[in-house]
Coordinates of C-alpha atoms in Angstrom, one line a residue:
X1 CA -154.6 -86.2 -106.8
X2 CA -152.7 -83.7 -104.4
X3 CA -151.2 -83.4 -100.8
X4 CA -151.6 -80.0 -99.9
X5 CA -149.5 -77.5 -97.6
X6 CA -151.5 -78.2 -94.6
X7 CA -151.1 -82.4 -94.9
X8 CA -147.6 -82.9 -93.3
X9 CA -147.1 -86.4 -94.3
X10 CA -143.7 -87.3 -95.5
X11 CA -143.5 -88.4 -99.3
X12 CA -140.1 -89.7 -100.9
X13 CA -140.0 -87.9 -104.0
X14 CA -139.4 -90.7 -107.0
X15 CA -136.8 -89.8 -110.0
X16 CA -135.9 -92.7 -112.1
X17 CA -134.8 -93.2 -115.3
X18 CA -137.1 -96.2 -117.1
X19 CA -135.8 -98.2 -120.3
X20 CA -138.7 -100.8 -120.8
X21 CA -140.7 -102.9 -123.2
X22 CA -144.4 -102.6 -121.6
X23 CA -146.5 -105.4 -121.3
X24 CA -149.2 -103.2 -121.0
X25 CA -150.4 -99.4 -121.9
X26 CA -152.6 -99.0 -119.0
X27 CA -152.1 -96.6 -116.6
X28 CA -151.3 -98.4 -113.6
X29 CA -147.6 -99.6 -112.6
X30 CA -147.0 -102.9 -114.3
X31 CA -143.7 -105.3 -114.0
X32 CA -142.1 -104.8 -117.6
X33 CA -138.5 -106.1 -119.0
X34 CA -135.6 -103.4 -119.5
X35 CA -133.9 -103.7 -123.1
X36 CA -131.3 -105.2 -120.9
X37 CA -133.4 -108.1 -119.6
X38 CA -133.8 -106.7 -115.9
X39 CA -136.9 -106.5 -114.2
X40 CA -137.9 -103.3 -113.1
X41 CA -141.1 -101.6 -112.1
X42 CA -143.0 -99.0 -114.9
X43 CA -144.2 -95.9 -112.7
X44 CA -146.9 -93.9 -114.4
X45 CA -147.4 -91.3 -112.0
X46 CA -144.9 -89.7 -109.2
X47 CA -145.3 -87.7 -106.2
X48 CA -143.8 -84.6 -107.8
X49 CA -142.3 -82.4 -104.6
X50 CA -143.3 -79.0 -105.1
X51 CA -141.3 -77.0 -102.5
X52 CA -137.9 -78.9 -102.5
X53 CA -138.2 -78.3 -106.4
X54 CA -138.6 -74.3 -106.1
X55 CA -135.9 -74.3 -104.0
X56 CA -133.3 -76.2 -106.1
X57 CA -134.1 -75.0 -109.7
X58 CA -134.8 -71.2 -108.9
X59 CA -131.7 -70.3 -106.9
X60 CA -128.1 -69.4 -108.6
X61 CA -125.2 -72.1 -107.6
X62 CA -121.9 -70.1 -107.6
X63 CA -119.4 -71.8 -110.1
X64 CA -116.9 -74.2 -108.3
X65 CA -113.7 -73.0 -106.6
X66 CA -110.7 -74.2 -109.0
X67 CA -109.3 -75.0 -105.4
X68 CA -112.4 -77.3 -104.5
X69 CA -111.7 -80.8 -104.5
X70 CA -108.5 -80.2 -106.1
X71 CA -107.2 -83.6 -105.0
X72 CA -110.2 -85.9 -105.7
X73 CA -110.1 -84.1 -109.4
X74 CA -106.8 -85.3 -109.9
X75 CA -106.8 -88.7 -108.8
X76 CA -109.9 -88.9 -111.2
X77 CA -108.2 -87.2 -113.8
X78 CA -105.5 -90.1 -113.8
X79 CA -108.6 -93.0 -114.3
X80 CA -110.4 -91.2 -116.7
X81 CA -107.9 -89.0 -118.8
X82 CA -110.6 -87.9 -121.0
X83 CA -113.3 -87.2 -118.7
X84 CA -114.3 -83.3 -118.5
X85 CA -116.7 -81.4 -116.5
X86 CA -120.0 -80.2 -117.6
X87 CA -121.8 -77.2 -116.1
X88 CA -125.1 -75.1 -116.9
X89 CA -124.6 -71.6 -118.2
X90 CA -126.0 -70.3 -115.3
X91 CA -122.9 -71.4 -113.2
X92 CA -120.5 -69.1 -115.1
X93 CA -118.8 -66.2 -113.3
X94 CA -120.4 -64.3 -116.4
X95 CA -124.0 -65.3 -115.9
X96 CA -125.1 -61.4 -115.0
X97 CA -128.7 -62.7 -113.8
X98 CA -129.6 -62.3 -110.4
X99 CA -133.3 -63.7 -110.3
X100 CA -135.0 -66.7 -112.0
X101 CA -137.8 -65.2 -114.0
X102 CA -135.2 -63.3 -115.8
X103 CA -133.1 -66.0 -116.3
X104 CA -135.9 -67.6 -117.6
X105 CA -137.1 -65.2 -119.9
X106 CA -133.1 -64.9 -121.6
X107 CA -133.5 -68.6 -121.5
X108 CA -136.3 -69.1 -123.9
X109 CA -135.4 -66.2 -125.8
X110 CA -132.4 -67.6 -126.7
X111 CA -134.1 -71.3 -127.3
X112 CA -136.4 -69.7 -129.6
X113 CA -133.5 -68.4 -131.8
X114 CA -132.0 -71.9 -131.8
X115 CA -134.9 -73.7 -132.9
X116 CA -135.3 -71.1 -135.6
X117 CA -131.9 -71.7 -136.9
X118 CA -131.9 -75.4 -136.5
X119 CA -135.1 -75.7 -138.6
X120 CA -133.6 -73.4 -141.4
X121 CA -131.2 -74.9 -141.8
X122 CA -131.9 -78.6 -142.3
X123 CA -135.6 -77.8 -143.6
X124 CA -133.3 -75.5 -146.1
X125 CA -131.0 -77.8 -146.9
X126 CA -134.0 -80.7 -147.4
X127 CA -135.7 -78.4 -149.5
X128 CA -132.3 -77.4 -151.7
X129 CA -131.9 -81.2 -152.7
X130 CA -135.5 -81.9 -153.0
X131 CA -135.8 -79.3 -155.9
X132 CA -131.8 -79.3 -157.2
X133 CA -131.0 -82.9 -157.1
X134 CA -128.5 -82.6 -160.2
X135 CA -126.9 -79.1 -158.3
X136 CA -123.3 -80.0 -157.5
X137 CA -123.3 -76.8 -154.8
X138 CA -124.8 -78.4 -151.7
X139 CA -123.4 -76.0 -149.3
X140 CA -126.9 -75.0 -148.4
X141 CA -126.5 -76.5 -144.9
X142 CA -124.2 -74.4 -142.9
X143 CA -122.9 -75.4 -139.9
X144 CA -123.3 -73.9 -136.4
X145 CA -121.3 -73.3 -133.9
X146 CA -121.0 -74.2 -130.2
X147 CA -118.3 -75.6 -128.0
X148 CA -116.5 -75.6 -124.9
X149 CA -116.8 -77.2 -121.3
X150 CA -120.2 -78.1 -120.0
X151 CA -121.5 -75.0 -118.6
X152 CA -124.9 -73.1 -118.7
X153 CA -123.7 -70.6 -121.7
X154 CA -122.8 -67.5 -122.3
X155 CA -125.4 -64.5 -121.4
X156 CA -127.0 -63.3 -124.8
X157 CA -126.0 -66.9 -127.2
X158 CA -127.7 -69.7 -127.6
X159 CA -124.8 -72.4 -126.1
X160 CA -126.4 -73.7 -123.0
X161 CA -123.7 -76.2 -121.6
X162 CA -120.0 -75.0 -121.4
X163 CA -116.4 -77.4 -120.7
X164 CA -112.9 -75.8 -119.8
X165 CA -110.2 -77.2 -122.2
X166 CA -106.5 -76.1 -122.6
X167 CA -105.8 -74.1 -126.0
X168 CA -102.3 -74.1 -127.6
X169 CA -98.4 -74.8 -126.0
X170 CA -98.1 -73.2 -123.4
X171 CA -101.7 -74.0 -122.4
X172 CA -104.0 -71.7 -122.1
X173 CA -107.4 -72.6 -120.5
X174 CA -110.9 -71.3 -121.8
X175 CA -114.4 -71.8 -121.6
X176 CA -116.0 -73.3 -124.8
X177 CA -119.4 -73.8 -125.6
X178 CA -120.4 -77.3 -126.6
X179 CA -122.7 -78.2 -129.5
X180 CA -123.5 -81.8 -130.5
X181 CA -125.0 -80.8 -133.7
X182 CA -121.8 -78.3 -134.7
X183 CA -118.8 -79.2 -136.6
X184 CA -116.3 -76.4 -136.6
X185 CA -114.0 -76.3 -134.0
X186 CA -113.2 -72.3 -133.2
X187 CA -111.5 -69.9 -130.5
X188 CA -111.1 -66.2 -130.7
X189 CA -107.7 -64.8 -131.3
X190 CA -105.6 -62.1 -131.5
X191 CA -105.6 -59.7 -133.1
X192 CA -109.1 -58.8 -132.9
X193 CA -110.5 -57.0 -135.4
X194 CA -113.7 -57.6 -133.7
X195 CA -114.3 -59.5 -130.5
X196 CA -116.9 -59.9 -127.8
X197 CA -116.2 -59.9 -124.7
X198 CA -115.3 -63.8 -123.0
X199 CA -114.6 -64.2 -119.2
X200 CA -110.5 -65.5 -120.2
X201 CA -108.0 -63.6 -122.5
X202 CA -108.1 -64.1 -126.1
X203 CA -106.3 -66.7 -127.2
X204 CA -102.7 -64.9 -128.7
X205 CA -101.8 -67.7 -131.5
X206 CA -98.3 -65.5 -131.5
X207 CA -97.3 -66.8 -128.3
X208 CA -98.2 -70.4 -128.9
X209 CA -95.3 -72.8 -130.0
X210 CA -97.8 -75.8 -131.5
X211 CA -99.8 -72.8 -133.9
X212 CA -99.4 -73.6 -137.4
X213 CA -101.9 -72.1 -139.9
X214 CA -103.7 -73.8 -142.5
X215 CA -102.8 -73.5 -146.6
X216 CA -105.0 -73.0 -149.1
X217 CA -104.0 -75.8 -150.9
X218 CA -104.4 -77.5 -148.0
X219 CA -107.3 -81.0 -148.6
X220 CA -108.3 -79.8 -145.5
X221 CA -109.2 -76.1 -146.3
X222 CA -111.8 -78.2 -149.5
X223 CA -113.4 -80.2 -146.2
X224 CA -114.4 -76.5 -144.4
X225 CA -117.6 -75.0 -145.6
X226 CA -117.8 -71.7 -146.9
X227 CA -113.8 -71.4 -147.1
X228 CA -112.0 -68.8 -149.0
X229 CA -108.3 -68.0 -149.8
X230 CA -106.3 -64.7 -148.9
X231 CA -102.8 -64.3 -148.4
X232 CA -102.3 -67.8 -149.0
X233 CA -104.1 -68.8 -146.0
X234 CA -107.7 -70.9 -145.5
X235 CA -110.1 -68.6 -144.6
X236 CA -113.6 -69.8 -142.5
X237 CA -116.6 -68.0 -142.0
X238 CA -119.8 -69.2 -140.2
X239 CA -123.1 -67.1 -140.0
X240 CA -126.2 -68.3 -137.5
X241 CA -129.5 -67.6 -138.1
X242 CA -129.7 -64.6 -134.9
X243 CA -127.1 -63.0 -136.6
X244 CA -124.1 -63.7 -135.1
X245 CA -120.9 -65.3 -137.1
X246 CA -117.2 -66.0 -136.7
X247 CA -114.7 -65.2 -139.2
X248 CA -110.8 -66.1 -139.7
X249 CA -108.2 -68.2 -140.7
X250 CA -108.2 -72.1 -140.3
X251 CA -104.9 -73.5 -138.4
X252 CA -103.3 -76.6 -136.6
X253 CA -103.5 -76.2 -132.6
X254 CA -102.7 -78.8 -130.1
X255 CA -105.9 -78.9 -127.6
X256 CA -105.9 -80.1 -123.9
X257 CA -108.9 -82.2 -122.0
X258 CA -107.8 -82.9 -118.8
X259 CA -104.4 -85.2 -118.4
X260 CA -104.9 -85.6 -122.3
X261 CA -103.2 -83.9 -125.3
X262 CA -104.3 -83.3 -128.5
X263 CA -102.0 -82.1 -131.4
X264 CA -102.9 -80.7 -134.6
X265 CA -106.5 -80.5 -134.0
X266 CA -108.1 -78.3 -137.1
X267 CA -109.5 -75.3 -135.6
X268 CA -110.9 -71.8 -136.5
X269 CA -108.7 -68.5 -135.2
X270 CA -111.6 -66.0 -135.0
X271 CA -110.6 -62.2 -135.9
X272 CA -113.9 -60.9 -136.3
X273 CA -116.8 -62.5 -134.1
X274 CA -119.8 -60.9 -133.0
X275 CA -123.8 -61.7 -131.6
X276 CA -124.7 -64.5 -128.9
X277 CA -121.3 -65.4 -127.9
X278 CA -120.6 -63.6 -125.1
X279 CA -119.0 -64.9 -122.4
X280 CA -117.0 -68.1 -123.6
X281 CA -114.0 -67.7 -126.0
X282 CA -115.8 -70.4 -128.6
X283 CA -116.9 -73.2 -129.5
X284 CA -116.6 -76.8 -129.2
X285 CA -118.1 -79.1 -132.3
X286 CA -119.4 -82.6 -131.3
X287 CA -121.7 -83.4 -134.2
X288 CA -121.2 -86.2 -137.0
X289 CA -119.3 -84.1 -139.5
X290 CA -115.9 -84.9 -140.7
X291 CA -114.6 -81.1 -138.8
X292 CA -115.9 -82.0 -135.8
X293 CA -114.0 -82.8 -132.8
X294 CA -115.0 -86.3 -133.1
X295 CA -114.4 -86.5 -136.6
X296 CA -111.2 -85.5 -136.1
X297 CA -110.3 -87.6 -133.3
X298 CA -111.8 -90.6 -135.0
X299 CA -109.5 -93.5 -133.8
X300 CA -108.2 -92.0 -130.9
X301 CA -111.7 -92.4 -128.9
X302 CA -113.1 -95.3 -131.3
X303 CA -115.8 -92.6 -132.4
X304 CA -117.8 -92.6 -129.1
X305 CA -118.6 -90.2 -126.7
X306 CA -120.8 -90.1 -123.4
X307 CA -122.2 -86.7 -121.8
X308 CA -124.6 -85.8 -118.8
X309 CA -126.3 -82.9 -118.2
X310 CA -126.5 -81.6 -114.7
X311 CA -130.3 -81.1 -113.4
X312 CA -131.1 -77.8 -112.5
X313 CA -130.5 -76.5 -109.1
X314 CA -128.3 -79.5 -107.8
X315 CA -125.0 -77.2 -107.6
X316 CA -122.8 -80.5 -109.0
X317 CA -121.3 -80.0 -112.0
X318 CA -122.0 -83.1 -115.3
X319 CA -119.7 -85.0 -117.6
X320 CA -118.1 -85.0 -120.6
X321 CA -116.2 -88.0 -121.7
X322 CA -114.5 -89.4 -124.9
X323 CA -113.4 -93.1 -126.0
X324 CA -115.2 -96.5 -126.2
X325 CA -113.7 -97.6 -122.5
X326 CA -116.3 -95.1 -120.9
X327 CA -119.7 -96.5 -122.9
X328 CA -121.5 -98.0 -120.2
X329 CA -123.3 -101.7 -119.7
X330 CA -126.8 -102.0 -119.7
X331 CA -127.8 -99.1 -121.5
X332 CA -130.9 -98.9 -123.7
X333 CA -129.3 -98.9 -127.2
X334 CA -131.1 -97.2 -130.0
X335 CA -129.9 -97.1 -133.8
X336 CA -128.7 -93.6 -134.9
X337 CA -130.0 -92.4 -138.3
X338 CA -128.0 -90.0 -140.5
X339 CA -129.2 -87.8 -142.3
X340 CA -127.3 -87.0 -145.0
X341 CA -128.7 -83.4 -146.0
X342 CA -127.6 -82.7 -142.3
X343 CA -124.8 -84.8 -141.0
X344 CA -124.0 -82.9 -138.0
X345 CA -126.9 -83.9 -136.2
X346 CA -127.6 -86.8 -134.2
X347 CA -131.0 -88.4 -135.0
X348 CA -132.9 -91.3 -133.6
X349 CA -135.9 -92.8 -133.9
X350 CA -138.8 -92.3 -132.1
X351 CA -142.1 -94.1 -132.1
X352 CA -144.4 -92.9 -129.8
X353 CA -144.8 -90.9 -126.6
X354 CA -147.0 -91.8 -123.5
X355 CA -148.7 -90.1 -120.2
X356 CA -149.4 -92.0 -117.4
X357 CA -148.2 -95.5 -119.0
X358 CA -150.4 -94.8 -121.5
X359 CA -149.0 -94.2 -125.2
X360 CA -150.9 -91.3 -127.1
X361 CA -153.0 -91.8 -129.9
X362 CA -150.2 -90.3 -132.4
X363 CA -149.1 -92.5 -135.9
X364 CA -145.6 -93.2 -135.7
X365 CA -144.8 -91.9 -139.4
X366 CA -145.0 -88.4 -137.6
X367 CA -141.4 -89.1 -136.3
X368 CA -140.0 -90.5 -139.7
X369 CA -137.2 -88.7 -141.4
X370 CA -137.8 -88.7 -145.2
X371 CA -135.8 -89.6 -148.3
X372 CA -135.2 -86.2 -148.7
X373 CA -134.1 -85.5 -145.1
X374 CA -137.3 -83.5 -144.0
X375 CA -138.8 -84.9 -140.6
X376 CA -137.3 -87.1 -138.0
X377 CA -136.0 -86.4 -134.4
X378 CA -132.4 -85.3 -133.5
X379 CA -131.0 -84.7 -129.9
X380 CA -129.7 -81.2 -129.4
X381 CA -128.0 -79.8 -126.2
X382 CA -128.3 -76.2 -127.3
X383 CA -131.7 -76.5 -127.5
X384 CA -133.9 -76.2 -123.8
X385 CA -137.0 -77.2 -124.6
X386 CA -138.5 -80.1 -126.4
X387 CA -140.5 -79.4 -129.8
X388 CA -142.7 -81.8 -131.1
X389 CA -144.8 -81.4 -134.3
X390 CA -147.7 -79.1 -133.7
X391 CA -150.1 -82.2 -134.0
X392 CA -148.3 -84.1 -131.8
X393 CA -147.3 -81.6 -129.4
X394 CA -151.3 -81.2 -128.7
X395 CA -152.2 -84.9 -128.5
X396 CA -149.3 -85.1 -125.7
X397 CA -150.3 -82.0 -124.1
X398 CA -154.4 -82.6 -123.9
X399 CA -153.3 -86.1 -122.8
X400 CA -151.1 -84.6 -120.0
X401 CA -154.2 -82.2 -119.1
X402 CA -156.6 -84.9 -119.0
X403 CA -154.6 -86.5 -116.2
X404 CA -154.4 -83.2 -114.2
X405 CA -157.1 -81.9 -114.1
X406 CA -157.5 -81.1 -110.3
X407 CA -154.7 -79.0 -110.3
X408 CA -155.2 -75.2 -110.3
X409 CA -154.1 -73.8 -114.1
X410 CA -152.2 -70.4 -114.5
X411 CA -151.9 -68.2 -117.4
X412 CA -149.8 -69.2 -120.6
X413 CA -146.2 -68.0 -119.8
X414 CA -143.2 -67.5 -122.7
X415 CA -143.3 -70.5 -125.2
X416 CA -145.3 -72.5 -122.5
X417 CA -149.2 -72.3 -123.1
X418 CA -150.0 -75.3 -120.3
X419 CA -148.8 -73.9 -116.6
X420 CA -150.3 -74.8 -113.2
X421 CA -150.4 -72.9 -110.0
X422 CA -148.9 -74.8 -107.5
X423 CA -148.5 -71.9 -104.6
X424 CA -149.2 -73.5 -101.6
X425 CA -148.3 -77.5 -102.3
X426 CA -145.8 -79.6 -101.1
X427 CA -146.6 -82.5 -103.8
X428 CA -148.9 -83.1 -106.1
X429 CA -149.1 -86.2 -107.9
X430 CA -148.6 -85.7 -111.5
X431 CA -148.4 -89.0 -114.7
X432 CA -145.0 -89.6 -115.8
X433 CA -143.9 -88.9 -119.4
X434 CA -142.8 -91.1 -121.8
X435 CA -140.7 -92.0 -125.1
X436 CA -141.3 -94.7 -127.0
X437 CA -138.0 -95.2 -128.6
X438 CA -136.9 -97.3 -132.0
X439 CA -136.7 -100.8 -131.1
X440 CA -139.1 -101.6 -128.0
X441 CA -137.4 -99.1 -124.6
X442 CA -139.0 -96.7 -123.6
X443 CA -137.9 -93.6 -121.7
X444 CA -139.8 -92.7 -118.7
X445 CA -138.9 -88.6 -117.7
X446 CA -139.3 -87.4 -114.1
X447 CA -141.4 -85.1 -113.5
X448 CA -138.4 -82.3 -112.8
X449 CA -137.7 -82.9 -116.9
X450 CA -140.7 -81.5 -117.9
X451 CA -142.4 -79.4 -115.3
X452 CA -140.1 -76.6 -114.8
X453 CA -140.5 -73.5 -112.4
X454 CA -141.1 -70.2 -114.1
X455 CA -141.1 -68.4 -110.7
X456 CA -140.2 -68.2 -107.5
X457 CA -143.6 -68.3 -106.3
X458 CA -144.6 -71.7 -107.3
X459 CA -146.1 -71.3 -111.1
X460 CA -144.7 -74.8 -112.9
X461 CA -145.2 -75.1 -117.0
X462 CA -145.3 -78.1 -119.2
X463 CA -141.9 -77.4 -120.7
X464 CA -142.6 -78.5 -124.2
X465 CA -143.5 -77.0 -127.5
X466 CA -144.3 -76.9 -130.7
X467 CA -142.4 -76.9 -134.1
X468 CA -143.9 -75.0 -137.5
X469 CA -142.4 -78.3 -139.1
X470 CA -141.9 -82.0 -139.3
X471 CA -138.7 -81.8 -137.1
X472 CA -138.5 -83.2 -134.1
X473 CA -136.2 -81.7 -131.1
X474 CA -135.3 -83.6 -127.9
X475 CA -134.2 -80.8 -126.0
X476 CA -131.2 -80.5 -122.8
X477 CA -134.2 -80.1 -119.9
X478 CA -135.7 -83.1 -121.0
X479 CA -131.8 -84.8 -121.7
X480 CA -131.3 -83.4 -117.5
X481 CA -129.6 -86.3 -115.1
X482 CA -129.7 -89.1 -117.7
X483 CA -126.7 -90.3 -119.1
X484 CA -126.8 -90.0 -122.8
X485 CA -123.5 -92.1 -124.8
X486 CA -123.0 -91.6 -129.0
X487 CA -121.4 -94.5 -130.8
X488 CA -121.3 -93.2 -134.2
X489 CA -118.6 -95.6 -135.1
X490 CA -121.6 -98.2 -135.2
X491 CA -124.3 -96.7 -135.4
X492 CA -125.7 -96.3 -132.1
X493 CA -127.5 -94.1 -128.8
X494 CA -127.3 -95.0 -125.5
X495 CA -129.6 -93.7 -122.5
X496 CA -128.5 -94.4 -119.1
X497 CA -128.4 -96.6 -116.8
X498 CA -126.5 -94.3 -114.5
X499 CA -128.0 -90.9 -114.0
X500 CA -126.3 -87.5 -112.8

């Protein structure tokens, strides 16, 4: 089941990406049909390279020059206008850790605080309709925060993948946290009655010729959640379940991406700001809300976007892109469902999971979202790690353990309670993973998207978890090198075919 340290024979290490209907649900590689028709093989095990895998996900990648490639940037700037790069919070120049256990151990902190505030807030808002159906006041469900370029977030929030975009005329560039399941929009600005600190000046709306504020009577102040009035001017406020919030006044800012320019893009100007937003100057809303940045952009990019995640360790930076042009052929398609109790979120549906090519003994109505919007399984990129309900998440993980059980265990580690000692390998040969998607593919995970390195010493967890709910979380480690495209203008998520 292993190769160990001493056997020198040369392995290739397998990642692939697998959309398939199965013919079978043994555990041996069968010939199945893409959703696309192709023929391609199912693996359900991989050589999983040990060493090479330590090496790449435990050492820091300094952030790329802005000189670096200046010329191949802008010659792809020119083909794809609205094409941004992605990066891992871990490749800012304010990432202050040093070593990969600690970076680990903010990591999960962090995640944990997420998931908290995720479930509270759509459990919450499920509950608020459940028992006040005939309660005009369905602000229950307040929306979070996140946005910028892809890059591995700030130091103490919860943002995990950060983009550089231009603010205001002239432009000024800054590092924004993004969140598909955010709405808002928001920078920090002068004058700061309270800021943390962010690695670029904060944004001075005085000096910027396209800054226009926003009026109360304004339709769009009524379309911002938990909005006020003072001075004549729309007032925002946002509160996350850690603690940390934004407040200010709502305005009209022209935003950059790239070659392309936005005008009049509804944003927050954020006087007072505090908690787990260190590092970037705000946040950059993707989700399905009418605030978002895709809301707002609606026919401008035909209500699609496409983004991939960077895998750990690689030192290459991921994508962010906007319009229909960029969705790609040969995708595996899935319907998006809406939930209506949470519309900034992203769900799909999800059937099953398997181990080895063979599905786990789990009834698919554990994945269903409900009438009243409890349940179900959105995709998150501020989330890390993948949490599955507490019955599924130990059917998948005694599954997984069955299946390796000749490799040496280690002691429960964070939010991990499955790790394996793997000092002293080169491979071992671990089953693949598997989601059985809405509609027949299936999604086959490396073995790099869900046994991650919790040392530099060569201790490797099963980087799942468990939720206290029904919810669902597909989280960014196990989202890592696939390419993942949202048409919300029909209904729709794509996974791959390309990967990053």
């Amino acid at each position: 089941m292993f190769v160990p340290l001493q056997t020198r024979v040369p392995i290739l290490l397998l990642v692939v990406f697998i959309f398939s209907i199965p013919n079978t649900t043994t555990a041996t590689a069968t010939e199945t049909k893409t959703s696309a028709g192709h023929a391609i093989p199912f693996p359900s095990h991989e050589h999983f390279n040990v060493k090479q895998t330590i090496k790449e996900s435990t050492r820091i990648h300094p952030p790329p020059s802005k000189t670096q490639g200046v010329a191949e940037e802008e010659e792809e700037e020119k083909e794809f206008p609205w094409k941004l790069k992605l990066l891992h919070r871990d490749k800012l120049p304010f990432s202050h850790f040093t070593d990969h256990p600690h970076r680990l151990e903010a990591r999960m902190k962090r995640d944990v605080k997420r998931v908290d505030t995720l479930i509270h807030k759509i459990t919450g808002a499920a509950t608020n309709n459940n028992n006040h159906n005939n309660n005009n006041n369905n602000n229950v469900y307040e929306v979070e925060e996140f946005g910028s370029e892809v890059i591995s977030g700030m130091e103490q929030g919860s943002g995990e993948y950060f983009v550089r975009i231009g603010v205001g005329s002239p432009v000024r560039e800054q590092y924004m946290v993004i969140d598909a399941g955010s709405d808002i929009v928001w920078v920090q600005c002068q004058p700061c009655t309270q800021c943390y600190h962010q690695s670029d000046p904060v944004f001075d709306p005085s000096l910027s010729a396209s800054f226009s504020g926003v009026p109360c009577t304004s339709s769009l102040c009524e379309r911002v959640e938990n909005s006020g009035c003072h001075a004549g001017r729309c007032k925002y406020e946002v509160k996350y379940g850690d603690g940390s919030y934004t407040k200010g006044t709502m305005a009209l800012e022209t935003l950059t991406f790239g070659r392309t320019v936005v005008r009049d893009v509804a944003i927050g100007c954020g006087h007072r700001n505090g908690g787990m937003f260190i590092g970037a100057a705000g946040l950059l809303g993707l989700g399905g809300g009418s605030m978002s940045l895709m809301g707002q952009l609606g026919g401008q990019t035909g209500g699609a976007f496409s983004y991939c995640l960077v895998s750990r360790g690689t030192g290459t930076t991921g994508s962010l892109e906007f319009g229909r042009e960029i969705l790609p052929m040969g995708a595996a398609w899935v319907p998006l469902i809406r939930n209506p109790r949470a519309p900034s979120f992203y769900y799909i549906g999800l059937s099953g999971l398997g181990v080895g090519g063979a599905r786990v003994a789990i009834s698919e109505d554990v994945f269903r979202l409900t009438e009243v919007g409890d349940g179900g399984v959105i995709m998150d990129t501020g989330t890390a790690v993948t949490r599955l309900p507490t019955t599924v998440y130990e059917a998948l993980r005694n599954a997984f353990i069955a299946q390796t059980a000749s490799l040496p265990r280690a002691p429960a580690m964070s939010i991990f309670d499955t790790c394996y000692d793997l000092n002293g390998f080169v491979t071992v040969r671990v089953p693949t993973v598997s989601f059985f998607l809405m509609g027949g593919p299936i999604l086959t995970l490396p073995a790099r998207n869900f046994l991650i390195p919790v040392d530099e010493r060569g201790t490797f967890c099963f980087a799942f978890a468990p939720s206290p709910t029904r919810l669902s979380i597909i989280g960014n480690i196990q989202q890592e090198g696939i390419q993942i495209s949202i048409d919300g203008a029909n209904g729709f998520v794509g996974f791959g075919p390309n990967i990053c």
